[in-house]
Coordinates of C-alpha atoms in Angstrom, one line a residue:
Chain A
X1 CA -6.4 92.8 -120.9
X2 CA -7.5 91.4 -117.8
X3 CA -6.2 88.1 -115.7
X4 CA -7.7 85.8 -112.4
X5 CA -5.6 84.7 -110.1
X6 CA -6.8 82.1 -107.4
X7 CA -5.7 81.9 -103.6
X8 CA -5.9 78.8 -101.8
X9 CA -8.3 80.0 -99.5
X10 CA -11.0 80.2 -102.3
X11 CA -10.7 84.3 -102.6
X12 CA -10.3 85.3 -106.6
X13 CA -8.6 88.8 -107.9
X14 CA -9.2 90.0 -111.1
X15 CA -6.3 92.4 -112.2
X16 CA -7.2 95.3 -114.4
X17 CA -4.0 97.6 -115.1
X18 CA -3.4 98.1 -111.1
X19 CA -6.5 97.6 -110.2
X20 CA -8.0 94.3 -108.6
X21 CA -11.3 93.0 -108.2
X22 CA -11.9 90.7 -105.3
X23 CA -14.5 88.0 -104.7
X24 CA -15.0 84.5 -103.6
X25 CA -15.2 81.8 -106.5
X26 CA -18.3 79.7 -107.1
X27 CA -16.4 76.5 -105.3
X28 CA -16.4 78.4 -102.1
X29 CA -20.2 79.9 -102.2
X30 CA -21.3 76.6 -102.3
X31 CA -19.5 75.0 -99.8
X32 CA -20.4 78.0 -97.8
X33 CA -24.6 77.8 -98.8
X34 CA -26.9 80.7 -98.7
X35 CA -24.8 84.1 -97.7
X36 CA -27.3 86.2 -95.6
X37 CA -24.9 88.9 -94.8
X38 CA -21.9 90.4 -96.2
X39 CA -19.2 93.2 -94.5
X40 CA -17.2 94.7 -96.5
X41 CA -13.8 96.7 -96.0
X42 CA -13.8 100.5 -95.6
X43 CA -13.0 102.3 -98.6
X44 CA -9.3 103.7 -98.1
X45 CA -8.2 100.9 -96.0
X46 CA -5.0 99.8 -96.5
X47 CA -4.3 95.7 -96.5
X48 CA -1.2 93.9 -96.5
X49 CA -1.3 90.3 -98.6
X50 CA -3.1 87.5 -96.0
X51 CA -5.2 90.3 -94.3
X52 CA -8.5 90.0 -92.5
X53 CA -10.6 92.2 -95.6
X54 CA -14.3 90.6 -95.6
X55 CA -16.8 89.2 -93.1
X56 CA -19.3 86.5 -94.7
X57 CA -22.0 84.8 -92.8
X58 CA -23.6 82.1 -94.2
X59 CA -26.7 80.4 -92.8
X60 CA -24.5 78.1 -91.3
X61 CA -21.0 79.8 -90.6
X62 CA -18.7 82.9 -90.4
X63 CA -16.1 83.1 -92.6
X64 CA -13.5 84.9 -93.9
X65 CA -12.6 87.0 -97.1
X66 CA -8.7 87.8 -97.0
X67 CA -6.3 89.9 -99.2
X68 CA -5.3 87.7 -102.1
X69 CA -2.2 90.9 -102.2
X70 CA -1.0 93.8 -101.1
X71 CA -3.4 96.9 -101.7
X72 CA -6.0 99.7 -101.0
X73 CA -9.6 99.2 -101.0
X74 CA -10.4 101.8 -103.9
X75 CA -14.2 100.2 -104.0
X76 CA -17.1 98.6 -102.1
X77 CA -19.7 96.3 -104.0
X78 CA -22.5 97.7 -102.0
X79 CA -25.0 95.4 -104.1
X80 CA -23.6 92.7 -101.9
X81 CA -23.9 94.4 -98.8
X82 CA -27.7 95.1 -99.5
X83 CA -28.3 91.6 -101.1
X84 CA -26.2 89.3 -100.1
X85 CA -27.6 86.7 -101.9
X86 CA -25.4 87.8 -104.9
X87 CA -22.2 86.3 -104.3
X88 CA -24.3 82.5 -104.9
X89 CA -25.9 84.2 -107.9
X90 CA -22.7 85.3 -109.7
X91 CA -20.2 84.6 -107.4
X92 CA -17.5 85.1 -110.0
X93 CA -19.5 88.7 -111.4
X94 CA -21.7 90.4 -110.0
X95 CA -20.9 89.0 -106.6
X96 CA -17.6 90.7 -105.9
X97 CA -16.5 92.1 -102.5
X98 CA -14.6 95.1 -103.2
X99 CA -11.4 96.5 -105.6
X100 CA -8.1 97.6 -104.4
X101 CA -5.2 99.3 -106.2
X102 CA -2.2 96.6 -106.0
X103 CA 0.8 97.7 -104.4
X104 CA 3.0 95.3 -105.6
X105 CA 2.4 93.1 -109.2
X106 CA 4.9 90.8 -108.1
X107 CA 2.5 89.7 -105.3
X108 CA 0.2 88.0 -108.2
X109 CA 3.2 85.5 -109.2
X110 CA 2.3 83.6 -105.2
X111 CA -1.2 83.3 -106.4
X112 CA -3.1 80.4 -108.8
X113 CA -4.0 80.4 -112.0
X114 CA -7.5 79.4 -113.4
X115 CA -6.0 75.8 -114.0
X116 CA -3.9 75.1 -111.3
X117 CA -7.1 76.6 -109.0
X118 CA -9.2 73.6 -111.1
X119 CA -6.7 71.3 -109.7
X120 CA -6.3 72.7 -106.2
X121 CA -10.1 72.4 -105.8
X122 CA -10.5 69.2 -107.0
X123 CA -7.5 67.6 -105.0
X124 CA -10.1 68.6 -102.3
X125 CA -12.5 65.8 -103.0
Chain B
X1 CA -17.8 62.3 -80.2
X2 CA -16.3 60.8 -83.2
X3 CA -12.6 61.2 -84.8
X4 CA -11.9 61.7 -88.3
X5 CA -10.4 57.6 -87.7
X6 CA -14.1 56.7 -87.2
X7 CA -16.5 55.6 -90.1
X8 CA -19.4 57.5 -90.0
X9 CA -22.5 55.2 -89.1
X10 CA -25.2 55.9 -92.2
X11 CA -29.1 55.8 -92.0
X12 CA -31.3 53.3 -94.0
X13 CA -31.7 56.2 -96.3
X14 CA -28.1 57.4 -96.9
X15 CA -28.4 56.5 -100.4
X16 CA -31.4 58.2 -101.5
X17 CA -29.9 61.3 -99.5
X18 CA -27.0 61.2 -102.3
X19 CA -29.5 60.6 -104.9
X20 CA -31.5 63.5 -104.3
X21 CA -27.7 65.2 -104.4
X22 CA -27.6 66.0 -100.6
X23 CA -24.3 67.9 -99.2
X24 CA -23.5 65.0 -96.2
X25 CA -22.1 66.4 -93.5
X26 CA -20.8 64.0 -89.7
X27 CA -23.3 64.5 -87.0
X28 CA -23.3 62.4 -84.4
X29 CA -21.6 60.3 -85.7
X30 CA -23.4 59.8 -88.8
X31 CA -23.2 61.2 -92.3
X32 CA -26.7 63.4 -92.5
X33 CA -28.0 65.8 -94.9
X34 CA -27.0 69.1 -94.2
X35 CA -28.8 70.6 -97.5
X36 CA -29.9 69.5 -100.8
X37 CA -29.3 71.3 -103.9
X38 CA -31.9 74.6 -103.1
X39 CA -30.3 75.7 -99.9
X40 CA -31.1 76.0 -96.6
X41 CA -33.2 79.2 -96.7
X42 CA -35.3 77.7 -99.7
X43 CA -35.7 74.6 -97.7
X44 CA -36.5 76.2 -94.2
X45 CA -39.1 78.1 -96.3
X46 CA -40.7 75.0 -97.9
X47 CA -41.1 73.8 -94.7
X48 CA -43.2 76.9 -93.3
X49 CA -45.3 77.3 -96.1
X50 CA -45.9 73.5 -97.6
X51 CA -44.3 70.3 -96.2
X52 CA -40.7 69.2 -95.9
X53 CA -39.2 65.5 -95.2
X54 CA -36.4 65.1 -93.0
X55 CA -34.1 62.0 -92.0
X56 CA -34.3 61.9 -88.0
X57 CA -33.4 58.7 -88.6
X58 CA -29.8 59.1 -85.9
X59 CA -31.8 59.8 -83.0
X60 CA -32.3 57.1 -80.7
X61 CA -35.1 54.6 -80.5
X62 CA -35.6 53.4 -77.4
X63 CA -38.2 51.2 -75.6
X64 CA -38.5 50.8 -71.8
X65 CA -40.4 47.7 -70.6
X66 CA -41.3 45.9 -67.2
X67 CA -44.1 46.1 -64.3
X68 CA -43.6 49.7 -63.5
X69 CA -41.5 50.6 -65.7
X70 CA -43.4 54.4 -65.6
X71 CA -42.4 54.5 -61.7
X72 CA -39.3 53.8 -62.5
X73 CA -38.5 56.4 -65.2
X74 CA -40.3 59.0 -62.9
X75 CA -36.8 58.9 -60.5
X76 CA -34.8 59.8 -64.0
X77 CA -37.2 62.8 -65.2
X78 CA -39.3 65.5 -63.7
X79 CA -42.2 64.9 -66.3
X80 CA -45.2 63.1 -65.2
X81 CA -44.8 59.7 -66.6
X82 CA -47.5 58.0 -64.0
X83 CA -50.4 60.3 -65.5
X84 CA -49.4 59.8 -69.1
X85 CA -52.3 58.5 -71.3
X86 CA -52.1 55.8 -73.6
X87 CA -51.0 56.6 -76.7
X88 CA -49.8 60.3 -75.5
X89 CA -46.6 62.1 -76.1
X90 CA -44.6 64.0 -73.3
X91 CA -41.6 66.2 -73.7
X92 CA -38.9 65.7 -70.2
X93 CA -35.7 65.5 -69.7
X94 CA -33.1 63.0 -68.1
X95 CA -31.6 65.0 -65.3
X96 CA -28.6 64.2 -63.5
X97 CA -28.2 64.5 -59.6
X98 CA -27.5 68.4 -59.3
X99 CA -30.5 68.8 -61.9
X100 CA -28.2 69.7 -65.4
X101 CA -30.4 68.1 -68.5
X102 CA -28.1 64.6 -70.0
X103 CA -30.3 64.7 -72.5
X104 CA -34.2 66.0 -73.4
X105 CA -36.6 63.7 -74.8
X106 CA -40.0 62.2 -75.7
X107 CA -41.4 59.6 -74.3
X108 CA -45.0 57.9 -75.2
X109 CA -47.0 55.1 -73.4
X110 CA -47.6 52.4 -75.6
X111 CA -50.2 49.2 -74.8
X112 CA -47.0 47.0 -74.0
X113 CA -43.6 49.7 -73.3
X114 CA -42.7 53.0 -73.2
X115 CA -41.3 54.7 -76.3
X116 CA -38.8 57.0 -76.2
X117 CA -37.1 59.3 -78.6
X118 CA -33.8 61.0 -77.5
X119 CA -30.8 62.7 -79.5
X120 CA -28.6 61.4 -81.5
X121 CA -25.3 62.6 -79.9
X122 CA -26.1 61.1 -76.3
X123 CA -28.2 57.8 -77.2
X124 CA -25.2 55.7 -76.4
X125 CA -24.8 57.5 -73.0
X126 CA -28.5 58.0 -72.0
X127 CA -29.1 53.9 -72.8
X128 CA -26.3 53.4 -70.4
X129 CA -27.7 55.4 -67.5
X130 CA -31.0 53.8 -68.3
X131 CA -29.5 50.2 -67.9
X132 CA -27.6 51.6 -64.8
X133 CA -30.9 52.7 -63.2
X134 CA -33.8 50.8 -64.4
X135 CA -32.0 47.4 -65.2
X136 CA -30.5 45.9 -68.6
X137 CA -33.0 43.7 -69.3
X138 CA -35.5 47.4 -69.0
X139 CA -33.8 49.4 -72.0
X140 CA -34.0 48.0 -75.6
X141 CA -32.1 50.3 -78.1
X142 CA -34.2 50.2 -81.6
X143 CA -30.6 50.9 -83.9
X144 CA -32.4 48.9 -87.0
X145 CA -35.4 51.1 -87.5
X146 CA -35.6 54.7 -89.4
X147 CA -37.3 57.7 -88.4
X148 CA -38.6 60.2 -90.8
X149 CA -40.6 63.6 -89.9
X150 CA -42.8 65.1 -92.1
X151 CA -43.0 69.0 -90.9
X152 CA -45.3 71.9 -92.4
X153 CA -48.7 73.2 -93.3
X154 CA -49.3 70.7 -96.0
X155 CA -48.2 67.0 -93.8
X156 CA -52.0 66.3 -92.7
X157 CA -53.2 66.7 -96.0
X158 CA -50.2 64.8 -97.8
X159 CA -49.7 62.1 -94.8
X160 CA -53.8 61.6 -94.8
X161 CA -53.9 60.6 -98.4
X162 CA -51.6 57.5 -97.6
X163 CA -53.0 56.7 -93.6
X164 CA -56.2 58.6 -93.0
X165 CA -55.8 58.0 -89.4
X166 CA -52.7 59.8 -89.5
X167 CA -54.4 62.9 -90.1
X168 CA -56.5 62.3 -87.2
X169 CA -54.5 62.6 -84.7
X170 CA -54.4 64.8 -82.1
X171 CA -51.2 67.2 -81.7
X172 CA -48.6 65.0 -79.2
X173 CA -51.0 61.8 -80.1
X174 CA -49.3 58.5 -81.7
X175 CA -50.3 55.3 -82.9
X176 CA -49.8 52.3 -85.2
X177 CA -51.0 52.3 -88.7
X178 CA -49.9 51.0 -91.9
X179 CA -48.9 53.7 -94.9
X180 CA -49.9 52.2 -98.3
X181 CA -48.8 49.0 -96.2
X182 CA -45.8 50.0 -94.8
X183 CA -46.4 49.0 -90.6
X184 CA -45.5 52.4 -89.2
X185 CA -45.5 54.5 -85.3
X186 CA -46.8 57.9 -86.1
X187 CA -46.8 60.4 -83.7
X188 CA -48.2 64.4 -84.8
X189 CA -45.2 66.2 -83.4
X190 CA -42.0 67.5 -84.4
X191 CA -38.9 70.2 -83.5
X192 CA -40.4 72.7 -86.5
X193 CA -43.0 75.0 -84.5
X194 CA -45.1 73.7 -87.3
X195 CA -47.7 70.8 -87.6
X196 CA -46.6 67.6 -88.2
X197 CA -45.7 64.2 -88.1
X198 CA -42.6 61.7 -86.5
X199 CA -42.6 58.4 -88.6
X200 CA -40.9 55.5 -87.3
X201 CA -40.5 52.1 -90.0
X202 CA -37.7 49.2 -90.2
X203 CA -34.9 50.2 -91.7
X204 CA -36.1 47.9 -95.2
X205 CA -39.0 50.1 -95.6
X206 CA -37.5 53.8 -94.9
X207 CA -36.5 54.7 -98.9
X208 CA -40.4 53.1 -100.1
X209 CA -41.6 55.7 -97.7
X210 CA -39.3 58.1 -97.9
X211 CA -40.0 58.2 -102.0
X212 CA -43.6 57.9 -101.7
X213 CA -43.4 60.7 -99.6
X214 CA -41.3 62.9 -101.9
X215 CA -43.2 62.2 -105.5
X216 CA -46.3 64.1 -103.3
X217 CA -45.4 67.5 -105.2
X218 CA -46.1 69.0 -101.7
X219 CA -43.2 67.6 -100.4
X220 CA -39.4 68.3 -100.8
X221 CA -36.5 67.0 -98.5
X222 CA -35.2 69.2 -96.4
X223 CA -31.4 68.7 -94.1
X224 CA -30.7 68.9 -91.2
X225 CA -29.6 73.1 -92.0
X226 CA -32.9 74.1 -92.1
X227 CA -34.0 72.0 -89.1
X228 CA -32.0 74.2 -86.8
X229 CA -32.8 77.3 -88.3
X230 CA -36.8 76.1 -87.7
X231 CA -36.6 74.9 -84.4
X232 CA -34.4 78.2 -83.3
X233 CA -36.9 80.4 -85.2
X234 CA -39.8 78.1 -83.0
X235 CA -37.9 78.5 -79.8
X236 CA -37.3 74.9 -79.1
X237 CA -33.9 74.3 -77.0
X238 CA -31.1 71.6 -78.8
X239 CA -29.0 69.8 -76.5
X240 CA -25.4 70.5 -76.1
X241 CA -26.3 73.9 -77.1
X242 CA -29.1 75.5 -75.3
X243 CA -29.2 72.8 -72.4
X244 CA -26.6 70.9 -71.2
X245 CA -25.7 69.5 -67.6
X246 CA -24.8 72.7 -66.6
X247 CA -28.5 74.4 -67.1
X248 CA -31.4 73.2 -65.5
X249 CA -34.8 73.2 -67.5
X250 CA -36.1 75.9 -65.1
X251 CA -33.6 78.2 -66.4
X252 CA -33.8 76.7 -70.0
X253 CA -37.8 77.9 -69.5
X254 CA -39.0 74.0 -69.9
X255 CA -40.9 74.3 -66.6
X256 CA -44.0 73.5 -68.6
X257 CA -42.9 70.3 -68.8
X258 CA -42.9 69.5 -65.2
X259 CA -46.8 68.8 -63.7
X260 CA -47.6 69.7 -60.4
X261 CA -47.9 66.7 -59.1
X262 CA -43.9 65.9 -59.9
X263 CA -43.3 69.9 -58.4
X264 CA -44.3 69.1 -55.4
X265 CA -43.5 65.3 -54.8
X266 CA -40.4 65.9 -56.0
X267 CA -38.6 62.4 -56.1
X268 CA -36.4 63.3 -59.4
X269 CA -32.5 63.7 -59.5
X270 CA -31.7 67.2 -58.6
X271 CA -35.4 68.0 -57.4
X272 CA -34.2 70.1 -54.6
X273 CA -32.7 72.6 -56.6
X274 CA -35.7 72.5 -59.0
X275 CA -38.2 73.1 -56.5
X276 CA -36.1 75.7 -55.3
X277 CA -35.6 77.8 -58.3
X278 CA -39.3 76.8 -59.2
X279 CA -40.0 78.8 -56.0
X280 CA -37.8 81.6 -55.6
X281 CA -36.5 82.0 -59.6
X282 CA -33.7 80.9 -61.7
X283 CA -30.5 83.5 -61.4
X284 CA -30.3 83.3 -65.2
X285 CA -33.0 82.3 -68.0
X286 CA -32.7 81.4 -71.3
X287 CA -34.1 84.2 -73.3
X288 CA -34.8 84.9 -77.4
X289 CA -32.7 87.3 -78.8
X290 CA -32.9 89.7 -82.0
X291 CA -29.7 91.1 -82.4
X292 CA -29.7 94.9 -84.1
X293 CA -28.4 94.8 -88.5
X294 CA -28.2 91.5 -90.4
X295 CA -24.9 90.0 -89.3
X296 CA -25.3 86.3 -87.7
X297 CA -24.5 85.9 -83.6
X298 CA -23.3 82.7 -82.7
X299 CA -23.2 80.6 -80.3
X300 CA -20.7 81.6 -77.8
X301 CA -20.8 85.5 -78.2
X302 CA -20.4 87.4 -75.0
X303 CA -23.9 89.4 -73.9
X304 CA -23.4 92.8 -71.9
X305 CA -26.0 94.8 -70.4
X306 CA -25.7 98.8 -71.0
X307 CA -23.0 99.4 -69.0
X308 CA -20.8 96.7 -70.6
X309 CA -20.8 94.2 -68.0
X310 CA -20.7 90.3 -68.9
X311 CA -24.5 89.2 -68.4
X312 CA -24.5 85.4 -70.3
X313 CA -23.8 84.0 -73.5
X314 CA -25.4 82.8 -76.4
X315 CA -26.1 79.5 -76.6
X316 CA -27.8 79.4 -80.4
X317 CA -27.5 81.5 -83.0
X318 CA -27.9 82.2 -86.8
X319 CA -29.9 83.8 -89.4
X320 CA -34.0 83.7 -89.4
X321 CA -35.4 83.2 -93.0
X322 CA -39.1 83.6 -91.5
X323 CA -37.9 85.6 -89.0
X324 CA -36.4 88.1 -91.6
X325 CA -32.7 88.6 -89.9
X326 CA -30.4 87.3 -87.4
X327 CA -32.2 85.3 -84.6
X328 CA -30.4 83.7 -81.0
X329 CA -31.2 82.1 -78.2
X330 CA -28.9 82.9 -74.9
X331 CA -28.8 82.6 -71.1
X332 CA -28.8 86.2 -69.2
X333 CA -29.2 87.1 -65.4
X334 CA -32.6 87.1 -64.4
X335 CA -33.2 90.8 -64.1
X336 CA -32.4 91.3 -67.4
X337 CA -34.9 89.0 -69.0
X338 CA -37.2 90.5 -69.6
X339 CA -39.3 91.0 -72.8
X340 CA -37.7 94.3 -74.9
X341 CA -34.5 94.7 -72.6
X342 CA -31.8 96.0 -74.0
X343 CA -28.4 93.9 -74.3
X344 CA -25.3 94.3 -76.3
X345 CA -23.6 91.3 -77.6
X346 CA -20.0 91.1 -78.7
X347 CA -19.9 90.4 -82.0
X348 CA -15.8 90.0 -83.8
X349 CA -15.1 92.7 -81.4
X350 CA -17.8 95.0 -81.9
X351 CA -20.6 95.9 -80.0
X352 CA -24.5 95.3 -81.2
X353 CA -27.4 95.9 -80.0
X354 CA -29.7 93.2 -79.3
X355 CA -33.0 93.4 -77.8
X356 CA -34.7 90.5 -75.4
X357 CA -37.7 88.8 -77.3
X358 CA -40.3 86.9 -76.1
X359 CA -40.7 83.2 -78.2
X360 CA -40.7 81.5 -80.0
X361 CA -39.5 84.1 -82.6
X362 CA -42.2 82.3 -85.7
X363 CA -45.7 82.0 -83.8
X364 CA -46.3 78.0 -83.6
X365 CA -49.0 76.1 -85.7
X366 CA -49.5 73.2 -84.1
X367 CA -52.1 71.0 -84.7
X368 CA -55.5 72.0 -82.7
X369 CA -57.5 69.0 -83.1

């Protein structure tokens, strides 16, 4: 049984018992263009909901990957790291950032679902 | 600059840009391309290895006209307008009085005017200084025509097939010639590093070209993403970036583009302090950069020498595709710019190692006819 949830700042967490995978969703990589590099969090780090977790550079602009919840980083997708390409490939697969152990469930409830994410993104025009 | 209130102007091909399913993006004041569908890197890459059409269509079209009209330009810019052969391109730039570049420009001698390209952001005030200086009835602003470049490898060969004398011409050459009967100014230069080819047309004929252009299978369109990461892998300096009033084009290394004669004549707005650092050497240069790892510098990082001290800035900044990795473009004191100098830049807090390069970064293939 596994769930997405959606933040507003275009991150996606995919919750596996208490386990969540992070990554940026497919609206996002393309708004963003080609990724040429990638910085991940350390694993062991511990990030509070709203944190600074991910560096992305596209060829255009810096941007930021931030804690969808409260966690810590159990995982690193070093495939990203060494080809950052990736995250436009499969941004919602093969392209994730890194997996944390959720502190707190409730956490998810602030978050989107895959439908009200649809909406969000295309209220954005 | 323009407000979110503003319209955005659009080029005479705004609608084949959507077409073609460009991401448009305000620049300038206009809604441009800022990539199509394949991305940036696989655009900038086209571009180096085949040929790629962009819309330069924003930048300013400018004609200058009147009895010695060349005479009078000369007290604007320190290029050498008075020596400038017919149907000849030179690079300058408008300085103002303490020698800080308005703009940077080109500028050919035509049978009847002057033609002069300049950027998109300051048209509206370089026109004005113009008309201040060399008299209204001097400047005519060109808003109604389009101007395409053709860039790569491949644009002789592609170009030469519709207007064999395009392909003739000599690298910073121009002249008037009809493609498949379209009347057209086309001048072999460009802000790639590669070969290539600046097309101005009215407006009405810009999408006839443009889509003969792009059914060539050498050809693909290419925004205005991949033109900066070109002209920064090539060297070439953007305005409002690189150069701005505050630099002069002897730090900004454009001191190619002042002749000897204008050196020592002088006669140019801020020609004291030219001469001077011509002389004795700029405190800062503007120098390449290759910053250590893959992340991105941009513009506005903080460079330190060894011993941490604040040395310069960057002024341009992003990733390479040709150039493999993270490529910038910064001004540093003087002593420290030289080629394979160590420099740390601050970079989200964090120190990295950059090393001073010589450029342009991509080796230039201009045309050597």
């Amino acid at each position: 049984m596994s769930d997405t949830y959606y933040t507003e700042d275009h991150e996606w967490i995919r919750v596996e018992g208490d386990t969540g995978t992070i990554g940026i969703t497919t609206y996002a990589q393309g708004q963003l263009g080609d990724i040429v590099f990638v910085e991940l969090p350390d694993v062991g780090k511990s990030l509070d909901a709203g944190d600074e977790a991910a560096v992305i550079d596209s060829v255009k602009a810096a941007a930021e990957v931030y804690a969808p919840v409260a966690g810590e980083v159990v995982e690193a997708n070093d495939a990203v790291v060494e080809k950052p390409g990736l995250v436009n490939e499969d941004a919602m697969g093969d392209g994730w950032f890194f997996k944390i152990k959720i502190a707190d469930a409730t956490e998810l409830e602030n978050l989107m679902d895959e439908d009200a994410y649809k909406t969000f993104v295309e209220g954005l025009g | 600059m323009t407000t979110n209130n503003e319209p955005l102007a659009q080029t005479p091909l705004n609608d084949l840009h959507v077409r073609l399913g460009a991401r448009m993006v305000p620049f300038a004041g206009y809604a441009m391309p800022v990539q199509y569908p394949t991305g940036i890197i696989a655009e900038h890459q086209w571009t180096r290895e085949s040929a790629g059409l962009f819309d330069v269509s924003h930048m300013g079209q400018v004609t200058l006209t009147g009895a010695g009209i060349d005479k009078a330009l000369e007290k604007l810019v320190p290029g050498d307008i008075l020596g400038l052969g017919l149907n000849k391109l030179r690079y300058t730039q408008l300085l103002d009085e303490t020698g800080g570049i308005l703009d940077d420009l080109m500028v050919t001698r035509r049978e009847s005017d002057l033609f002069l390209v300049v950027n998109a952001g300051n048209k509206a005030a370089d026109i004005a200084h113009m008309k201040r200086h060399l008299g209204d009835g001097s400047v005519t602003y060109h808003g109604a025509r389009a101007l395409l470049a053709l860039q790569g490898p491949k644009a002789a060969a592609v170009l030469g097939k519709l207007a064999p004398d395009a392909a003739k011409l000599a690298f910073m050459t121009a002249g008037a010639m009809k493609i498949d009967g379209i009347e057209a100014w086309v001048s072999r230069s460009g802000y790639t590093g590669e070969d290539g080819f600046e097309i101005a047309v009215a407006a009405k004929d810009a999408t006839t070209l443009a889509s003969m252009l792009l059914a060539d299978p050498a050809v693909k369109p290419i925004g205005l993403g991949a033109r900066d990461s070109l002209r920064l892998e090539a060297g070439l300096p953007l305005h409002g970036h690189d150069i701005d009033t505050t630099t002069s084009p002897i730090e900004a290394g454009l001191a190619f583009s002042i002749a000897k004669r204008r050196r020592e004549e002088g006669g140019f707005p801020g020609a004291a302090r030219i001469q001077r650092e011509l002389k004795d050497g700029p405190a800062r240069k503007l120098v390449g950069l290759r910053p250590e790892g893959r992340a991105p510098v941009r513009d506005g990082t903080e460079i330190r020498d060894a011993s941490g001290r604040a040395v310069g800035k960057v002024t341009s900044g992003g990733f390479g595709p040709s150039a493999g990795g993270p490529v910038a473009l910064g001004y540093v004191e003087a002593a420290l710019a030289a080629p394979d100098t160590k420099l740390i830049l601050e970079l989200r807090g964090k120190p990295v190692g950059a090393v001073v390069t010589k450029l342009p970064f991509v080796a230039k293939r201009y045309a050597k006819t």
